[in-house]
Amino acid sequence: MNPEVNYQIMQTRIDELHAAAAHHRQVKEAQKAPRAERRQRSFFARLRAA
């Protein structure tokens, strides 16, 4: 395979792994937070409350 293509594939995979790790950190932090802070309201519920 072309080395440039291999490099692009590796870069894409690294970006995916970084995004997955960031999401995992967010989930872990949310699990540690009190229940009220963990609750995420939908977009429409936030609009209705505003």
Short mmCIF file of C-alpha atoms in Angstrom, two decimals, residues 26-42:
data_model
loop_
_atom_site.label_atom_id
_atom_site.label_comp_id
_atom_site.label_asym_id
_atom_site.label_seq_id
_atom_site.Cartn_x
_atom_site.Cartn_y
_atom_site.Cartn_z
CA GLN A 26 -16.67 12.69 30.00
CA VAL A 27 -18.73 9.63 30.88
CA LYS A 28 -16.53 8.81 33.87
CA GLU A 29 -16.70 12.41 35.14
CA ALA A 30 -20.47 12.45 34.71
CA GLN A 31 -20.78 9.23 36.69
CA LYS A 32 -18.83 10.81 39.56
CA ALA A 33 -21.00 13.95 39.58
CA PRO A 34 -24.12 14.20 41.72
CA ARG A 35 -27.28 12.89 40.09
CA ALA A 36 -28.80 16.35 39.45
CA GLU A 37 -25.70 17.53 37.61
CA ARG A 38 -25.55 14.36 35.53
CA ARG A 39 -28.99 14.83 34.06
CA GLN A 40 -28.85 16.21 30.57
CA ARG A 41 -32.00 17.70 29.21
CA SER A 42 -32.94 17.46 25.59
#
